[in-house]
CSV table of C-alpha atoms in Angstrom, one decimal:
chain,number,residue,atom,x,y,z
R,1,UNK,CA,5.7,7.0,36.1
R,2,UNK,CA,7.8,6.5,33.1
R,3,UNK,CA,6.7,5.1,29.9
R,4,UNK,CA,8.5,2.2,28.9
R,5,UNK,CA,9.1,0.4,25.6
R,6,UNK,CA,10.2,-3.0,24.8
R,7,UNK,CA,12.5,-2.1,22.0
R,8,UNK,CA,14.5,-4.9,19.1
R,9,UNK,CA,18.0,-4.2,19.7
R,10,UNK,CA,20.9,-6.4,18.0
R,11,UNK,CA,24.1,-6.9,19.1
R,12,UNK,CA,24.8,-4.3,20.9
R,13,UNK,CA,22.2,-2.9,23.3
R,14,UNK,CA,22.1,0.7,21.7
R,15,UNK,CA,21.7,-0.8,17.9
R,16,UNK,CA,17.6,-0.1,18.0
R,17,UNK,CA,16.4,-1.5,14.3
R,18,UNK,CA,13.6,-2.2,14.7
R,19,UNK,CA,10.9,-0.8,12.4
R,20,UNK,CA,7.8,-0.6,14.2
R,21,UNK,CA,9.6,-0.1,17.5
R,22,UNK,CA,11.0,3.3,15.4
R,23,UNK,CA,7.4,4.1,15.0
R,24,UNK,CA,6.5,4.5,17.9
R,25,UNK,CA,10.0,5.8,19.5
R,26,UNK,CA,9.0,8.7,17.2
R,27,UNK,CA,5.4,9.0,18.2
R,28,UNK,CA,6.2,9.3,22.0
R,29,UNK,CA,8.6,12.0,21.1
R,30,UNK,CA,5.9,13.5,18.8
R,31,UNK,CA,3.9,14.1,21.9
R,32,UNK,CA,6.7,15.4,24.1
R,33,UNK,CA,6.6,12.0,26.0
R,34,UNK,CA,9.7,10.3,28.0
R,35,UNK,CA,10.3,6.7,27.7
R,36,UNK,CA,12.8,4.3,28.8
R,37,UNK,CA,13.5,1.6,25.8
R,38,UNK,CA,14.5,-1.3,27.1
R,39,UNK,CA,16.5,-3.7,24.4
R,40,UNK,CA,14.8,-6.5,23.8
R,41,UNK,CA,16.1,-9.7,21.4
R,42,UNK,CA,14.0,-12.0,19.6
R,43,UNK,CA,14.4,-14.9,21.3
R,44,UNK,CA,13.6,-13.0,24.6
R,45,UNK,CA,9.8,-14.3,24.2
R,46,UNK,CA,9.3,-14.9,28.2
R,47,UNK,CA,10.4,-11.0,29.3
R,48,UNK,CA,6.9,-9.8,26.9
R,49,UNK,CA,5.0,-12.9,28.0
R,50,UNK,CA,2.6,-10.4,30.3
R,51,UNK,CA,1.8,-8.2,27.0
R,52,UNK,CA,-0.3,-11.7,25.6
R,53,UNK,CA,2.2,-12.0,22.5
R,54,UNK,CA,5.7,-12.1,21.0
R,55,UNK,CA,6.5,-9.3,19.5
R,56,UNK,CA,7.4,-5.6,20.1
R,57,UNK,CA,6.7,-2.9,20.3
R,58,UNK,CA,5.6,-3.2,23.7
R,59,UNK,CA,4.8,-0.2,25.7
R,60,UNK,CA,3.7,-0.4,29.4
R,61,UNK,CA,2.1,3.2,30.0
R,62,UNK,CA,1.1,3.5,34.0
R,63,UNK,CA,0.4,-0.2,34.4
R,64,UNK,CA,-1.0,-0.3,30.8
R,65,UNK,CA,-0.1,-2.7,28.5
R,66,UNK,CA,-0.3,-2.4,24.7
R,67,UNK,CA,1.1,-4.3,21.8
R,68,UNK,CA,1.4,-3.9,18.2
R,69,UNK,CA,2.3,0.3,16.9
R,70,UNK,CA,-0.9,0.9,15.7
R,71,UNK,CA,-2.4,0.2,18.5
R,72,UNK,CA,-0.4,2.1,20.4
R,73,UNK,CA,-0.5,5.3,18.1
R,74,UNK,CA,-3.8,5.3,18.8
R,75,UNK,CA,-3.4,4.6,22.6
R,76,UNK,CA,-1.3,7.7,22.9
R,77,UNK,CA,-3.9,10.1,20.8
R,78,UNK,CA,-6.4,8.7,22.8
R,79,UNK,CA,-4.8,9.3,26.3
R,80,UNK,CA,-2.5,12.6,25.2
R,81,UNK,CA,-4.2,15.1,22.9
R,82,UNK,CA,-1.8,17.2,22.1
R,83,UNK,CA,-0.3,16.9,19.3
R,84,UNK,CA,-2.4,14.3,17.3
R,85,UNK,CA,-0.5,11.5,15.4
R,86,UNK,CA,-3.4,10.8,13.5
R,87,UNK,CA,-6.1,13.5,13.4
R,88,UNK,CA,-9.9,13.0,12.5
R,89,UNK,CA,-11.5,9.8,10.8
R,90,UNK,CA,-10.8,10.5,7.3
R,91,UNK,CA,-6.9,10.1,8.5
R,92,UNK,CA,-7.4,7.5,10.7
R,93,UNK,CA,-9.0,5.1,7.6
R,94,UNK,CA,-6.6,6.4,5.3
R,95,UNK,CA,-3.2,6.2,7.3
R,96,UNK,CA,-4.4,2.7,8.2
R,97,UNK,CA,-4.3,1.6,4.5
R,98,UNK,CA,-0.9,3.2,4.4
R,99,UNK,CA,0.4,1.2,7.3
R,100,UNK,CA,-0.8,-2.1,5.4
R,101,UNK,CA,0.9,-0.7,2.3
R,102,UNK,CA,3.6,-0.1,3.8
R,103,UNK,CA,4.2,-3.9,5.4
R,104,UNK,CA,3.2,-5.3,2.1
R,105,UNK,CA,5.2,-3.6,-0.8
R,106,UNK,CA,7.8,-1.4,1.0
R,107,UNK,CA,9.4,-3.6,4.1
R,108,UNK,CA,9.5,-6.4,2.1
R,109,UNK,CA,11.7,-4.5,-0.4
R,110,UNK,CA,13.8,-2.8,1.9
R,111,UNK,CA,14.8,-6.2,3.6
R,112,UNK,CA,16.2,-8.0,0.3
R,113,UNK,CA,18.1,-5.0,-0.2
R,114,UNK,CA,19.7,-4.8,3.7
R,115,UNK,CA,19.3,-8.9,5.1
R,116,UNK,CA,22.5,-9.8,5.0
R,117,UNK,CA,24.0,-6.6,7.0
R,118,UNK,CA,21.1,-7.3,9.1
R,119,UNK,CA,22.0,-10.7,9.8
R,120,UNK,CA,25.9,-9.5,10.5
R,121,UNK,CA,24.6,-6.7,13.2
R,122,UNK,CA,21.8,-8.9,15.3
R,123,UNK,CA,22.8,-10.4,18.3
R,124,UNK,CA,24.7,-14.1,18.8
R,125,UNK,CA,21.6,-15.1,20.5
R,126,UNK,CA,18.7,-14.4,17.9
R,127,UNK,CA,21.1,-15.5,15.3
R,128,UNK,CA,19.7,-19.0,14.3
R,129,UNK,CA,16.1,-17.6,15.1
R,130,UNK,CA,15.9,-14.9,12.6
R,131,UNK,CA,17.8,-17.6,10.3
R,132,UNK,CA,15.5,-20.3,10.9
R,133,UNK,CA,12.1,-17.8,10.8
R,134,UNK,CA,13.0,-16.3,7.6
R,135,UNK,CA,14.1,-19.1,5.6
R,136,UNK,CA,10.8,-20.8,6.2
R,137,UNK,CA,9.0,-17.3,5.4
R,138,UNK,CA,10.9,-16.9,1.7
R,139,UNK,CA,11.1,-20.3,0.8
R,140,UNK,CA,15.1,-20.0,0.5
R,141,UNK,CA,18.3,-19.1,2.2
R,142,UNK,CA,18.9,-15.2,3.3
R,143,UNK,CA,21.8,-15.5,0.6
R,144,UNK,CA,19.5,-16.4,-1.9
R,145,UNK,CA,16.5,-13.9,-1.2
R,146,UNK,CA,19.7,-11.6,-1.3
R,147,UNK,CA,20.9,-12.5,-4.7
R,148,UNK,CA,20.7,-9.4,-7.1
R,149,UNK,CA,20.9,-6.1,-5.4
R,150,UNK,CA,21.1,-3.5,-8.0
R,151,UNK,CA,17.5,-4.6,-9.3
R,152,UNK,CA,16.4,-4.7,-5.6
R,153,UNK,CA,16.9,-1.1,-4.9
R,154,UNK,CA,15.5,-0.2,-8.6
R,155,UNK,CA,12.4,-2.1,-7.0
R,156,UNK,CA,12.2,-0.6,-3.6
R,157,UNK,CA,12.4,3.0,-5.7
R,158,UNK,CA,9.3,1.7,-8.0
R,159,UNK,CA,7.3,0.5,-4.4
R,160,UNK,CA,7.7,4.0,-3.3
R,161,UNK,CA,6.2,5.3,-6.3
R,162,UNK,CA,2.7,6.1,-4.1
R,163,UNK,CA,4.2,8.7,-1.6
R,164,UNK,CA,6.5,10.5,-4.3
R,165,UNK,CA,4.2,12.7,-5.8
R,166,UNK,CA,2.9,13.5,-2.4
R,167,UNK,CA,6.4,14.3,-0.7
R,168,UNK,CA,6.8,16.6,-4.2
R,169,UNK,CA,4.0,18.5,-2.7
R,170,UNK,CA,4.5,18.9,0.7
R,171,UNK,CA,7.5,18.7,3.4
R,172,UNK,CA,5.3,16.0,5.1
R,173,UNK,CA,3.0,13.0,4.3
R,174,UNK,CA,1.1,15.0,7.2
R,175,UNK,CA,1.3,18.1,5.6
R,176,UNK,CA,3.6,21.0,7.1
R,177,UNK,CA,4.2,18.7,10.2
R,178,UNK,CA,4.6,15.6,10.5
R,179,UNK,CA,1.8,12.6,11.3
R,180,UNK,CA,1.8,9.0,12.0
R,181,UNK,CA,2.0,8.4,8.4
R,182,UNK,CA,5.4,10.2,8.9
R,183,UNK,CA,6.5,7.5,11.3
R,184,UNK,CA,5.3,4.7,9.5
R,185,UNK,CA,7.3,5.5,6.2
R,186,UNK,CA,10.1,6.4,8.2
R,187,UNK,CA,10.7,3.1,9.9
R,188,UNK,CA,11.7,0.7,7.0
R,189,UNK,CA,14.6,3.2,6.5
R,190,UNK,CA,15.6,3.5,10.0
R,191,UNK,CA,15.9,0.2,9.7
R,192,UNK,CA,18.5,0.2,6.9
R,193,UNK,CA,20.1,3.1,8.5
R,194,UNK,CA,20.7,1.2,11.8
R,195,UNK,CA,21.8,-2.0,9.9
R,196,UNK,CA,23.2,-1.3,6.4
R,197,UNK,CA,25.6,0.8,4.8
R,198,UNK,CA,23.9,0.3,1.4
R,199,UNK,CA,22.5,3.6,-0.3
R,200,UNK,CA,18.6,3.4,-0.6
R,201,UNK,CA,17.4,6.5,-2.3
R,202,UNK,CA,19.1,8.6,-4.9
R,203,UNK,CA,19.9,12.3,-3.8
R,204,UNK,CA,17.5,14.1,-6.4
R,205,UNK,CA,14.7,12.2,-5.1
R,206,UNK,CA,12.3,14.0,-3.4
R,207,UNK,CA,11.8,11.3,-0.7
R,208,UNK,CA,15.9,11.8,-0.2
R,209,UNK,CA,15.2,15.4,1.2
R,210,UNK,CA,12.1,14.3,2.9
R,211,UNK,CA,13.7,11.5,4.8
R,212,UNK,CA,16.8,14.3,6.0
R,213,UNK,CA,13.9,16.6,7.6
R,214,UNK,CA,12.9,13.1,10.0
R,215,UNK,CA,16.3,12.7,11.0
R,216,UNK,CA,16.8,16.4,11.9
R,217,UNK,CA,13.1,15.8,14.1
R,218,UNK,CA,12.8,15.9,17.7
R,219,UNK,CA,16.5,17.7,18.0
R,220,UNK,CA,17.8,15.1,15.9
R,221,UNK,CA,16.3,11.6,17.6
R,222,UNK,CA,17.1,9.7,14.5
R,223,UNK,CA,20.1,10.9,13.0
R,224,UNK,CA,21.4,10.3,16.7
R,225,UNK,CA,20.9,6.7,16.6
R,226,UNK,CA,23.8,4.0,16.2
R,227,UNK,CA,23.8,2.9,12.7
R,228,UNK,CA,25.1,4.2,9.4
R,229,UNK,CA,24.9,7.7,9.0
R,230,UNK,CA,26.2,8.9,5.5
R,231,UNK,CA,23.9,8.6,2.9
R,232,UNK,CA,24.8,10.7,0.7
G,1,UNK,CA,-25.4,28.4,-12.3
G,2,UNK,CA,-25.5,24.3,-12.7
G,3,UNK,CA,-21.8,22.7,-12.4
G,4,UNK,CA,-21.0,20.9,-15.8
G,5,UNK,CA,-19.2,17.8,-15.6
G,6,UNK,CA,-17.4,16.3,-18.5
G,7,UNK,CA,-18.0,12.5,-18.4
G,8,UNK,CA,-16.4,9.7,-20.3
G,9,UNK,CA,-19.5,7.5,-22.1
G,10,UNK,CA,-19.2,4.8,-23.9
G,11,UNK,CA,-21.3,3.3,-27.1
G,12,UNK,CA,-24.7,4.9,-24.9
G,13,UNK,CA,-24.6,8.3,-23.5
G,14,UNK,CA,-26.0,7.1,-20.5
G,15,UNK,CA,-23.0,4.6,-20.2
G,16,UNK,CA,-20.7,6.6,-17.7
G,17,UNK,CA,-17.8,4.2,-17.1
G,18,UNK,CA,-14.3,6.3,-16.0
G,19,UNK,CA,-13.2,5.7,-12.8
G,20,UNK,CA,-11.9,8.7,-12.4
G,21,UNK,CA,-15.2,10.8,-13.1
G,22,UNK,CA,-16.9,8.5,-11.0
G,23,UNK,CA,-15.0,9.9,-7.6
G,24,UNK,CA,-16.0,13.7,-8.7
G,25,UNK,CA,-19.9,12.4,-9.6
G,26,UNK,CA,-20.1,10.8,-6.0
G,27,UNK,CA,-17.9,13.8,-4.4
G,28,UNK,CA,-20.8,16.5,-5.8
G,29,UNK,CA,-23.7,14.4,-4.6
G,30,UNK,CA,-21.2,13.6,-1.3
G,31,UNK,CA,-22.0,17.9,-1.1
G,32,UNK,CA,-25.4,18.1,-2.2
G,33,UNK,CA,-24.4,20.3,-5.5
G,34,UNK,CA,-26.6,19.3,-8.8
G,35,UNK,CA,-24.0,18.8,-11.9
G,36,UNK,CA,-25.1,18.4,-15.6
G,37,UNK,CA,-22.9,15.2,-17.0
G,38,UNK,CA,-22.1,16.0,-20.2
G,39,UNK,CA,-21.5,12.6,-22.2
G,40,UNK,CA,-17.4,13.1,-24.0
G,41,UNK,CA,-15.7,10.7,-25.8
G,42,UNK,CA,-11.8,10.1,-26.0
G,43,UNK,CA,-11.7,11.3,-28.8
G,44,UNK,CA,-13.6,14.3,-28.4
G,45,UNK,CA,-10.3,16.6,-27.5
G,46,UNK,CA,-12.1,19.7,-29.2
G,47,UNK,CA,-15.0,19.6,-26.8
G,48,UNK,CA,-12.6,20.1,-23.7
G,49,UNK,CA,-9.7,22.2,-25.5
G,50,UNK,CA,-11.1,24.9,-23.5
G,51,UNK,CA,-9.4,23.1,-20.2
G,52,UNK,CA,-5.7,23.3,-21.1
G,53,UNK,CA,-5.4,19.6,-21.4
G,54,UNK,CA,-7.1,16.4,-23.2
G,55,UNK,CA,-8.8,14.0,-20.3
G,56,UNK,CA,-12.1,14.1,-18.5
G,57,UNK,CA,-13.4,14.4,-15.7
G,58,UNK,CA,-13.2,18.4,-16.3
G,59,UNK,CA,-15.7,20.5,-14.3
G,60,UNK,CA,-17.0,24.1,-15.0
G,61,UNK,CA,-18.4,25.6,-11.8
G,62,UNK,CA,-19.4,29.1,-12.1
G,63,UNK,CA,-16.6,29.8,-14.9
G,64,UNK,CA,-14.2,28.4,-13.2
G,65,UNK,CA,-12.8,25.6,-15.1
G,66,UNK,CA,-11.1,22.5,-12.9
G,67,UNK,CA,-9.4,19.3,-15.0
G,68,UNK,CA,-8.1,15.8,-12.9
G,69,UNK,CA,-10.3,14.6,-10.0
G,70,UNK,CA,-8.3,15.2,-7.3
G,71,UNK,CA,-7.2,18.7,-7.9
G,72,UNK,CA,-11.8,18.7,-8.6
G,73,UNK,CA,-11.7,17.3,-5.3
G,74,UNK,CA,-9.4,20.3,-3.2
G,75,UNK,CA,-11.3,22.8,-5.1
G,76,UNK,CA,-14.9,21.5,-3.9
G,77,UNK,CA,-13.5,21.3,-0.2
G,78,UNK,CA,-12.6,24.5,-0.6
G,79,UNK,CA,-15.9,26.2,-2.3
G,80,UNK,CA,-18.3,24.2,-0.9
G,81,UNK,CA,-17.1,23.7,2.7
G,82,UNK,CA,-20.1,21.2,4.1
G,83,UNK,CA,-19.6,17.9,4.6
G,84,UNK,CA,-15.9,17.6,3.9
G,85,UNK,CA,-14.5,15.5,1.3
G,86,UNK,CA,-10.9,15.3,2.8
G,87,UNK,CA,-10.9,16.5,6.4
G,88,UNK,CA,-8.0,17.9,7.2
G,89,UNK,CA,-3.9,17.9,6.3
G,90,UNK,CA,-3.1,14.5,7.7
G,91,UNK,CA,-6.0,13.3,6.0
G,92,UNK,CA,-4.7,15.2,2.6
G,93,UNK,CA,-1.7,13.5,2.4
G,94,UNK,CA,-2.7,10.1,3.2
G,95,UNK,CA,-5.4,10.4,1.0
G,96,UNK,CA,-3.2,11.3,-1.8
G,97,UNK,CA,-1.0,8.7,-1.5
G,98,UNK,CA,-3.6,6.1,-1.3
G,99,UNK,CA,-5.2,7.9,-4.7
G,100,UNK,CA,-1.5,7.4,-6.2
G,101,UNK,CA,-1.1,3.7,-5.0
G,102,UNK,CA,-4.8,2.5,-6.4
G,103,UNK,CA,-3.9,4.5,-10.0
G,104,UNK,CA,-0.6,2.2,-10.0
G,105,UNK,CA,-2.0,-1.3,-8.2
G,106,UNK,CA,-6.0,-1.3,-8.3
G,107,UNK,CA,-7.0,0.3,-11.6
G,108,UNK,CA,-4.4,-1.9,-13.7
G,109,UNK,CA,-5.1,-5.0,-11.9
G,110,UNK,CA,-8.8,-4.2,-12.8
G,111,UNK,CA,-8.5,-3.2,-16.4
G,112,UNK,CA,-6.7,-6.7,-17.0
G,113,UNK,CA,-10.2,-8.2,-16.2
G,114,UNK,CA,-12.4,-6.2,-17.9
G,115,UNK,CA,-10.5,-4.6,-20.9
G,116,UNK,CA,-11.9,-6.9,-23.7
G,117,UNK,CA,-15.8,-6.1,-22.2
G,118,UNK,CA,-14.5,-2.5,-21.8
G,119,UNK,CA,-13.7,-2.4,-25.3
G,120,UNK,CA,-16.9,-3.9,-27.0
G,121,UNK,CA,-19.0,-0.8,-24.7
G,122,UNK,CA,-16.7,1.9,-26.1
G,123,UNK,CA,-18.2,4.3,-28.7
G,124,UNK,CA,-17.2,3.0,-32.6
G,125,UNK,CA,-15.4,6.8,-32.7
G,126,UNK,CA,-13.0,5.6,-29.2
G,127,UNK,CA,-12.5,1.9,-30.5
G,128,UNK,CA,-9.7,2.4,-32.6
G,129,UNK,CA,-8.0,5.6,-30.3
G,130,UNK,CA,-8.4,2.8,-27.6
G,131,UNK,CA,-6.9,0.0,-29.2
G,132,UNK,CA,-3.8,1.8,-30.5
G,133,UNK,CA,-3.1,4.2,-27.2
G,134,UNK,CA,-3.7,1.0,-25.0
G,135,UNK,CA,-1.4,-1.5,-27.3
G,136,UNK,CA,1.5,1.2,-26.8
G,137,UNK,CA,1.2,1.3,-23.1
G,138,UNK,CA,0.7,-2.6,-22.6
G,139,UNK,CA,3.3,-3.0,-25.4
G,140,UNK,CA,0.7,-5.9,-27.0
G,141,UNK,CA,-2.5,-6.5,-28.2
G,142,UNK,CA,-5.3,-6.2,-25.5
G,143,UNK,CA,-6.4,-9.8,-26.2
G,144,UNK,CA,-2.7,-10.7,-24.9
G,145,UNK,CA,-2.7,-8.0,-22.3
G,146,UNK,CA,-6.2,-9.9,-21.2
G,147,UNK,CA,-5.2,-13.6,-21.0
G,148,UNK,CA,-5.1,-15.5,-17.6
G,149,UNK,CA,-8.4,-14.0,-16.7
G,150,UNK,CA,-8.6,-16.3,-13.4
G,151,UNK,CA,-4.8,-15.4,-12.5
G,152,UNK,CA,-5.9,-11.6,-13.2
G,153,UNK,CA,-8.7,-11.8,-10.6
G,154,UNK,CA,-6.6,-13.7,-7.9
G,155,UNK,CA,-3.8,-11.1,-8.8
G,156,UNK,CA,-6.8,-7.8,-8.4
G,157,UNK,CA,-8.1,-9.5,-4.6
G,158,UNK,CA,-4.1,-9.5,-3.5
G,159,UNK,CA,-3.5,-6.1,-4.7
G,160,UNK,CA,-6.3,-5.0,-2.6
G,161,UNK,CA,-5.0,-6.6,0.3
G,162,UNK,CA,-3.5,-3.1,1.7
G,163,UNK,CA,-7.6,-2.3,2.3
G,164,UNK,CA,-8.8,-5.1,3.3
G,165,UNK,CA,-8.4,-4.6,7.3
G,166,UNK,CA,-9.6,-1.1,7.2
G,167,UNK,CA,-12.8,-2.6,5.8
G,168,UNK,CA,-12.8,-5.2,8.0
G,169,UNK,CA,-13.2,-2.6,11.2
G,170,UNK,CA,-14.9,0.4,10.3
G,171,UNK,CA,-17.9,1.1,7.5
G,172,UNK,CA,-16.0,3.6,5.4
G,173,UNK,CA,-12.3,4.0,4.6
G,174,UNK,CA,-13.5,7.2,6.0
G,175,UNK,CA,-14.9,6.2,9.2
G,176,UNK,CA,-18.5,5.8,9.6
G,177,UNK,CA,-19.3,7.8,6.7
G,178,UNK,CA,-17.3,8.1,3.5
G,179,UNK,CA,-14.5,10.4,2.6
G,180,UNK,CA,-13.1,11.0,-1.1
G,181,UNK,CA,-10.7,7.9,0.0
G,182,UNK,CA,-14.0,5.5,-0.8
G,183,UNK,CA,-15.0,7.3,-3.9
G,184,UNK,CA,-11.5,7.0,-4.8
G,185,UNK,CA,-11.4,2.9,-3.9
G,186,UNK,CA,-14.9,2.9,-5.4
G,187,UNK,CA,-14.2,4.4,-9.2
G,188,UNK,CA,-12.3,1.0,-10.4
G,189,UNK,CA,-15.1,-1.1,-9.1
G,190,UNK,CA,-17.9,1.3,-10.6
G,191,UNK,CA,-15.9,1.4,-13.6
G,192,UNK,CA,-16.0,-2.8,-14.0
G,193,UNK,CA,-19.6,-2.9,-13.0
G,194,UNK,CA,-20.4,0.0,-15.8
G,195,UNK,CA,-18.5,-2.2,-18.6
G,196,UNK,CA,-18.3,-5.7,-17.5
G,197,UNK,CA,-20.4,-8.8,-16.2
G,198,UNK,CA,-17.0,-10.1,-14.2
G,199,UNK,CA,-17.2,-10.4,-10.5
G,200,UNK,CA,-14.4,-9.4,-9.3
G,201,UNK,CA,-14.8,-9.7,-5.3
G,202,UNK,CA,-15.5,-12.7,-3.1
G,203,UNK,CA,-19.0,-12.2,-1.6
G,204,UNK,CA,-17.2,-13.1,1.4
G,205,UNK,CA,-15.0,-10.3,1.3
G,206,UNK,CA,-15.2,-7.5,3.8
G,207,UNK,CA,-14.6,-5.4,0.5
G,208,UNK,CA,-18.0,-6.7,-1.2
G,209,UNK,CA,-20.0,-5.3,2.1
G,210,UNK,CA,-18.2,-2.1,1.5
G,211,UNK,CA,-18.9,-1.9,-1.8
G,212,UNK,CA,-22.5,-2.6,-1.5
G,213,UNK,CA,-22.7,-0.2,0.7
G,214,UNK,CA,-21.3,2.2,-1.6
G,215,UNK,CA,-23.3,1.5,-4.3
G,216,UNK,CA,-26.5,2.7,-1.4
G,217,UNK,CA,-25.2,6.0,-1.0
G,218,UNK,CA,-26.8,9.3,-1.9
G,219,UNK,CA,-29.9,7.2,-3.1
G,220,UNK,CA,-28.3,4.5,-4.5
G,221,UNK,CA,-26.7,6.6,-7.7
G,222,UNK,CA,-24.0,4.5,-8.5
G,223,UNK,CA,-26.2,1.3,-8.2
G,224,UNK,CA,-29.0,2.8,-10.6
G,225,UNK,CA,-25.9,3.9,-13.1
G,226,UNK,CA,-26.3,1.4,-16.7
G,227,UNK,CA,-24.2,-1.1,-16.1
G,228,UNK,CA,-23.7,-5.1,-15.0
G,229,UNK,CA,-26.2,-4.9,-11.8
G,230,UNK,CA,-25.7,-8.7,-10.8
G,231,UNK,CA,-22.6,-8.9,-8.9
G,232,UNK,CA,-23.7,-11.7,-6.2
């Protein structure tokens, strides 16, 4: 039985942005796993009703249903051990912390930088939804949480600061191969890829190179995807 | 041949207050290995010329002469193989990162807090090496850099936020025991409780448990270390 993923698509069904959904698209492949990703929208609550919640990623693995990429990632290791996402405790508290990291300092940056090519590249229907959702989460318009993106993308650079020195070290936040902690980084700038033209990273950076070896991953998953692919 | 540790003191020898000697301290007793502490002040360069470089902790193990606590860390794991301090390479890279994220979020959050009762334990030699190397980096006084006390706690609870749910679900950040990832969280907390009578966490907070139970391990060490013991 195929695996199946509910997956955030915008206006066209192949334009897959989502972040966490790109998390665990990458984690299935990390284990060698096929998986049909259906394209979901936003305002497609009642086709996810039966996973308890309203959000994806939602993957239905032989009648099982699990929510939220965390909880799949460890689903999968649980169920498939080959090729561990996140191996041994000590990774497992650690790569957690990441993950909460992560959702704090580095989506949030990401998104003032690409919300407005976002906005342009979702779907009619989710339009006044994401709107709507946002502006009550900043506290202003999308145009206004735009304003100023030079000194955005100087910010996102400084949030990244933690996984620099790592990714100076080694070709992989999970050493010579990647981990979860891999997929987790990666997403945000899937994200930007899929929806933005705008130039996060500067070339010399070391997280540049690292984020051209998870495009060339699992023969090129990534780099495949509809979205914006120079970056140079 | 007894490991040597050089340890940052302040006005008492027996006043051990740098965070980042703290995490080698708990990762020897973490393997069982006795350690001399040898009390150093900052401005005590002479004393550690012998390492290459100018900051504590150092360790001198057998000759072999470590500085900086997390490359002290790599080469315990890799003497001293028993109860692992970082197990394994997705653990290694998440670990670091999380090392390099509370060095640029938790520790100045903390110092903000504390400096002012930091500086009144230093050593009269360190007080005026402080003063001036700290008013360069802040780029003011420390009585400036240490207004808005209540803000500054507020500000340290939110940076910790990233941790909060790991603690909230499992005993250790490494799993039901602790990996260097806890003495790492722990050495801004022990470092507070050394120097200062603030209380910094919410009793409430999953973190508090945590760090009680921290301050238990390998026979209550860090809880018997001279310092601010009421922290209810």
């Amino acid at each position: 039985m195929t695996i199946e993923l509910y997956d955030l698509a915008g206006a066209e069904d192949e334009r897959r942005f989502s972040p966490n959904c790109w998390r665990v698209t990458l984690a299935l492949a990390h284990k060698g796993l096929d998986c049909r990703r259906i394209p979901w929208r936003f305002t497609e609550k009642q086709a996810i009703a039966f996973s308890g919640q309203g959000a994806v990623p939602v993957l239905v693995d032989e009648g099982e249903v699990v929510a939220d990429s965390w909880r799949i990632a460890l689903h999968l290791d649980r169920k498939y051990r080959r090729e561990p996402l996140i191996s041994g405790e000590h990774a497992r508290g650690a790569i957690f912390a990441l993950k909460n990291w992560l959702e704090r300092a580095v989506h949030p940056a990401v998104l003032k930088v690409i919300v407005l090519d976002l906005y342009s590249h979702l779907h009619e229907k989710d339009k006044a939804y994401f709107r709507e959702s946002r502006e009550k989460r900043f506290g202003m318009t999308l145009e206004a949480f735009a304003a100023g993106e030079s000194a955005a993308i100087v910010a996102l650079r400084q949030a990244l600061d933690p996984v620099r020195p790592v990714l100076s070290e080694q070709r992989f936040l999970g050493g010579a191969a990647p981990s979860f902690a891999d997929y987790l980084l990666f997403g945000p700038f899937q994200w930007a890829r899929v929806m933005s033209p705008k130039r996060l990273l500067d070339p010399e950076d070391p997280i540049f190179a690292w984020r051209e070896r998870m495009l060339d991953l699992h023969g090129g998953l990534a780099r495949a995807a509809l979205g914006y692919p120079v970056w140079a």
